[in-house]
Amino acid sequence: MSLVLTVIGVALLLICLAGVALGVYMASEDKNREAGVLFALCWVSGAAGAAGVAMRDVVTFLVGMVCFLVAGAVFLLFGDAKKDGSGRRARGYPSGPVPEGSEKTTKENRSSHKRAAS
């Protein structure tokens, strides 16, 4: 029985380390930086729980799982939060609604859009 728990714990630990690596990879891009950091931190606590299974230590497992659940809840609640500077406005696009006829690229449409914005 102890060998089975050790094998299961090591397998879970490898899965958690893969999750950490994925989170670090996500955090390497500006677009996903915050979500990637939260994702990696969530899997770090999962790795602690998996280490508790591998070591057959109940306390380490329980603390790791509680931290994993709390980190998962934080990731779900705040993982989609956008910063104020992100989106169309940060890239130089107008923040308001797109005027009608914007698919046309004539001088009239561009000049009328500039007058309407001012």
PDB file of C-alpha atoms in Angstrom:
ATOM      1  CA  MET A   1       0.000   0.000   0.000  1.00  0.00           C
ATOM      2  CA  SER A   2       2.786   2.455   0.800  1.00  0.00           C
ATOM      3  CA  LEU A   3       4.439   1.897  -2.586  1.00  0.00           C
ATOM      4  CA  VAL A   4       1.144   2.632  -4.342  1.00  0.00           C
ATOM      5  CA  LEU A   5       0.733   5.902  -2.413  1.00  0.00           C
ATOM      6  CA  THR A   6       4.291   6.905  -3.242  1.00  0.00           C
ATOM      7  CA  VAL A   7       3.759   6.228  -6.951  1.00  0.00           C
ATOM      8  CA  ILE A   8       0.459   8.155  -6.935  1.00  0.00           C
ATOM      9  CA  GLY A   9       2.112  11.050  -5.055  1.00  0.00           C
ATOM     10  CA  VAL A  10       5.017  11.232  -7.491  1.00  0.00           C
ATOM     11  CA  ALA A  11       2.612  11.145 -10.462  1.00  0.00           C
ATOM     12  CA  LEU A  12       0.549  13.962  -8.927  1.00  0.00           C
ATOM     13  CA  LEU A  13       3.743  15.885  -8.217  1.00  0.00           C
ATOM     14  CA  LEU A  14       4.804  15.627 -11.854  1.00  0.00           C
ATOM     15  CA  ILE A  15       1.374  16.855 -12.981  1.00  0.00           C
ATOM     16  CA  CYS A  16       1.605  19.796 -10.575  1.00  0.00           C
ATOM     17  CA  LEU A  17       5.090  20.676 -11.783  1.00  0.00           C
ATOM     18  CA  ALA A  18       3.783  20.621 -15.352  1.00  0.00           C
ATOM     19  CA  GLY A  19       1.059  23.048 -14.218  1.00  0.00           C
ATOM     20  CA  VAL A  20       3.691  25.334 -12.703  1.00  0.00           C
ATOM     21  CA  ALA A  21       5.682  25.223 -15.938  1.00  0.00           C
ATOM     22  CA  LEU A  22       2.557  26.075 -17.945  1.00  0.00           C
ATOM     23  CA  GLY A  23       1.837  29.008 -15.631  1.00  0.00           C
ATOM     24  CA  VAL A  24       5.374  30.315 -16.024  1.00  0.00           C
ATOM     25  CA  TYR A  25       5.042  29.980 -19.797  1.00  0.00           C
ATOM     26  CA  MET A  26       1.722  31.875 -19.686  1.00  0.00           C
ATOM     27  CA  ALA A  27       3.310  34.608 -17.567  1.00  0.00           C
ATOM     28  CA  SER A  28       6.056  35.134 -20.133  1.00  0.00           C
ATOM     29  CA  GLU A  29       3.615  37.056 -22.374  1.00  0.00           C
ATOM     30  CA  ASP A  30       2.341  40.494 -21.407  1.00  0.00           C
ATOM     31  CA  LYS A  31      -1.221  39.593 -22.323  1.00  0.00           C
ATOM     32  CA  ASN A  32      -1.449  36.663 -19.875  1.00  0.00           C
ATOM     33  CA  ARG A  33       1.026  37.735 -17.208  1.00  0.00           C
ATOM     34  CA  GLU A  34      -1.354  38.075 -14.248  1.00  0.00           C
ATOM     35  CA  ALA A  35      -3.339  34.956 -15.049  1.00  0.00           C
ATOM     36  CA  GLY A  36      -0.136  32.970 -15.596  1.00  0.00           C
ATOM     37  CA  VAL A  37       1.284  33.969 -12.228  1.00  0.00           C
ATOM     38  CA  LEU A  38      -1.954  33.027 -10.464  1.00  0.00           C
ATOM     39  CA  PHE A  39      -2.058  29.720 -12.338  1.00  0.00           C
ATOM     40  CA  ALA A  40       1.539  28.885 -11.386  1.00  0.00           C
ATOM     41  CA  LEU A  41       0.969  29.798  -7.738  1.00  0.00           C
ATOM     42  CA  CYS A  42      -2.116  27.603  -7.642  1.00  0.00           C
ATOM     43  CA  TRP A  43      -0.137  24.594  -8.854  1.00  0.00           C
ATOM     44  CA  VAL A  44       2.727  25.247  -6.410  1.00  0.00           C
ATOM     45  CA  SER A  45       0.342  24.621  -3.525  1.00  0.00           C
ATOM     46  CA  GLY A  46      -0.982  21.555  -5.352  1.00  0.00           C
ATOM     47  CA  ALA A  47       2.588  20.285  -5.540  1.00  0.00           C
ATOM     48  CA  ALA A  48       2.800  20.627  -1.757  1.00  0.00           C
ATOM     49  CA  GLY A  49      -0.280  18.434  -1.400  1.00  0.00           C
ATOM     50  CA  ALA A  50       1.145  15.905  -3.852  1.00  0.00           C
ATOM     51  CA  ALA A  51       4.386  15.827  -1.867  1.00  0.00           C
ATOM     52  CA  GLY A  52       2.304  15.031   1.207  1.00  0.00           C
ATOM     53  CA  VAL A  53       0.845  12.022  -0.598  1.00  0.00           C
ATOM     54  CA  ALA A  54       4.293  10.894  -1.770  1.00  0.00           C
ATOM     55  CA  MET A  55       5.711  11.197   1.764  1.00  0.00           C
ATOM     56  CA  ARG A  56       2.565   9.681   3.283  1.00  0.00           C
ATOM     57  CA  ASP A  57       2.238  12.701   5.579  1.00  0.00           C
ATOM     58  CA  VAL A  58      -1.394  13.569   6.295  1.00  0.00           C
ATOM     59  CA  VAL A  59      -0.704  17.060   7.637  1.00  0.00           C
ATOM     60  CA  THR A  60       1.355  18.101   4.603  1.00  0.00           C
ATOM     61  CA  PHE A  61      -1.328  16.715   2.321  1.00  0.00           C
ATOM     62  CA  LEU A  62      -4.161  18.547   4.106  1.00  0.00           C
ATOM     63  CA  VAL A  63      -2.313  21.881   4.265  1.00  0.00           C
ATOM     64  CA  GLY A  64      -1.351  21.581   0.595  1.00  0.00           C
ATOM     65  CA  MET A  65      -4.899  20.745  -0.462  1.00  0.00           C
ATOM     66  CA  VAL A  66      -6.423  23.609   1.531  1.00  0.00           C
ATOM     67  CA  CYS A  67      -3.916  26.014  -0.028  1.00  0.00           C
ATOM     68  CA  PHE A  68      -4.619  24.507  -3.462  1.00  0.00           C
ATOM     69  CA  LEU A  69      -8.362  25.038  -3.043  1.00  0.00           C
ATOM     70  CA  VAL A  70      -7.924  28.626  -1.842  1.00  0.00           C
ATOM     71  CA  ALA A  71      -5.522  29.403  -4.698  1.00  0.00           C
ATOM     72  CA  GLY A  72      -7.936  27.819  -7.192  1.00  0.00           C
ATOM     73  CA  ALA A  73     -10.767  29.978  -5.878  1.00  0.00           C
ATOM     74  CA  VAL A  74      -8.599  33.091  -6.210  1.00  0.00           C
ATOM     75  CA  PHE A  75      -7.667  32.073  -9.758  1.00  0.00           C
ATOM     76  CA  LEU A  76     -11.320  31.603 -10.693  1.00  0.00           C
ATOM     77  CA  LEU A  77     -12.448  34.838  -9.075  1.00  0.00           C
ATOM     78  CA  PHE A  78      -9.606  37.140 -10.139  1.00  0.00           C
ATOM     79  CA  GLY A  79      -8.072  35.361 -13.130  1.00  0.00           C
ATOM     80  CA  ASP A  80     -10.330  37.229 -15.581  1.00  0.00           C
ATOM     81  CA  ALA A  81      -9.777  40.668 -14.040  1.00  0.00           C
ATOM     82  CA  LYS A  82      -8.538  43.187 -16.596  1.00  0.00           C
ATOM     83  CA  LYS A  83      -6.325  46.141 -15.878  1.00  0.00           C
ATOM     84  CA  ASP A  84      -7.653  49.608 -16.743  1.00  0.00           C
ATOM     85  CA  GLY A  85      -4.996  50.171 -19.416  1.00  0.00           C
ATOM     86  CA  SER A  86      -5.646  46.971 -21.327  1.00  0.00           C
ATOM     87  CA  GLY A  87      -7.771  46.433 -24.365  1.00  0.00           C
ATOM     88  CA  ARG A  88      -8.493  48.629 -27.347  1.00  0.00           C
ATOM     89  CA  ARG A  89      -7.647  51.923 -25.630  1.00  0.00           C
ATOM     90  CA  ALA A  90      -4.078  50.865 -24.769  1.00  0.00           C
ATOM     91  CA  ARG A  91      -3.399  49.930 -28.398  1.00  0.00           C
ATOM     92  CA  GLY A  92      -4.442  53.352 -29.702  1.00  0.00           C
ATOM     93  CA  TYR A  93      -7.970  52.478 -30.822  1.00  0.00           C
ATOM     94  CA  PRO A  94     -10.869  54.747 -29.949  1.00  0.00           C
ATOM     95  CA  SER A  95     -12.652  53.726 -26.777  1.00  0.00           C
ATOM     96  CA  GLY A  96     -16.155  54.658 -27.923  1.00  0.00           C
ATOM     97  CA  PRO A  97     -18.516  52.811 -30.231  1.00  0.00           C
ATOM     98  CA  VAL A  98     -17.424  52.273 -33.813  1.00  0.00           C
ATOM     99  CA  PRO A  99     -19.202  54.733 -36.126  1.00  0.00           C
ATOM    100  CA  GLU A 100     -21.430  53.422 -38.894  1.00  0.00           C
ATOM    101  CA  GLY A 101     -19.755  52.814 -42.199  1.00  0.00           C
ATOM    102  CA  SER A 102     -16.413  52.175 -40.561  1.00  0.00           C
ATOM    103  CA  GLU A 103     -15.749  49.265 -42.899  1.00  0.00           C
ATOM    104  CA  LYS A 104     -15.339  51.791 -45.733  1.00  0.00           C
ATOM    105  CA  THR A 105     -11.923  53.403 -45.967  1.00  0.00           C
ATOM    106  CA  THR A 106     -12.697  56.562 -47.923  1.00  0.00           C
ATOM    107  CA  LYS A 107     -11.460  60.003 -46.962  1.00  0.00           C
ATOM    108  CA  GLU A 108     -15.020  61.065 -46.169  1.00  0.00           C
ATOM    109  CA  ASN A 109     -15.463  58.381 -43.521  1.00  0.00           C
ATOM    110  CA  ARG A 110     -12.118  59.125 -41.904  1.00  0.00           C
ATOM    111  CA  SER A 111     -12.722  62.869 -41.797  1.00  0.00           C
ATOM    112  CA  SER A 112     -16.304  62.519 -40.483  1.00  0.00           C
ATOM    113  CA  HIS A 113     -15.062  60.174 -37.740  1.00  0.00           C
ATOM    114  CA  LYS A 114     -12.468  62.729 -36.651  1.00  0.00           C
ATOM    115  CA  ARG A 115     -15.045  65.521 -36.536  1.00  0.00           C
ATOM    116  CA  ALA A 116     -17.485  63.405 -34.575  1.00  0.00           C
ATOM    117  CA  ALA A 117     -14.851  62.502 -31.994  1.00  0.00           C
ATOM    118  CA  SER A 118     -13.881  66.129 -31.274  1.00  0.00           C
TER     119      SER A 118
END
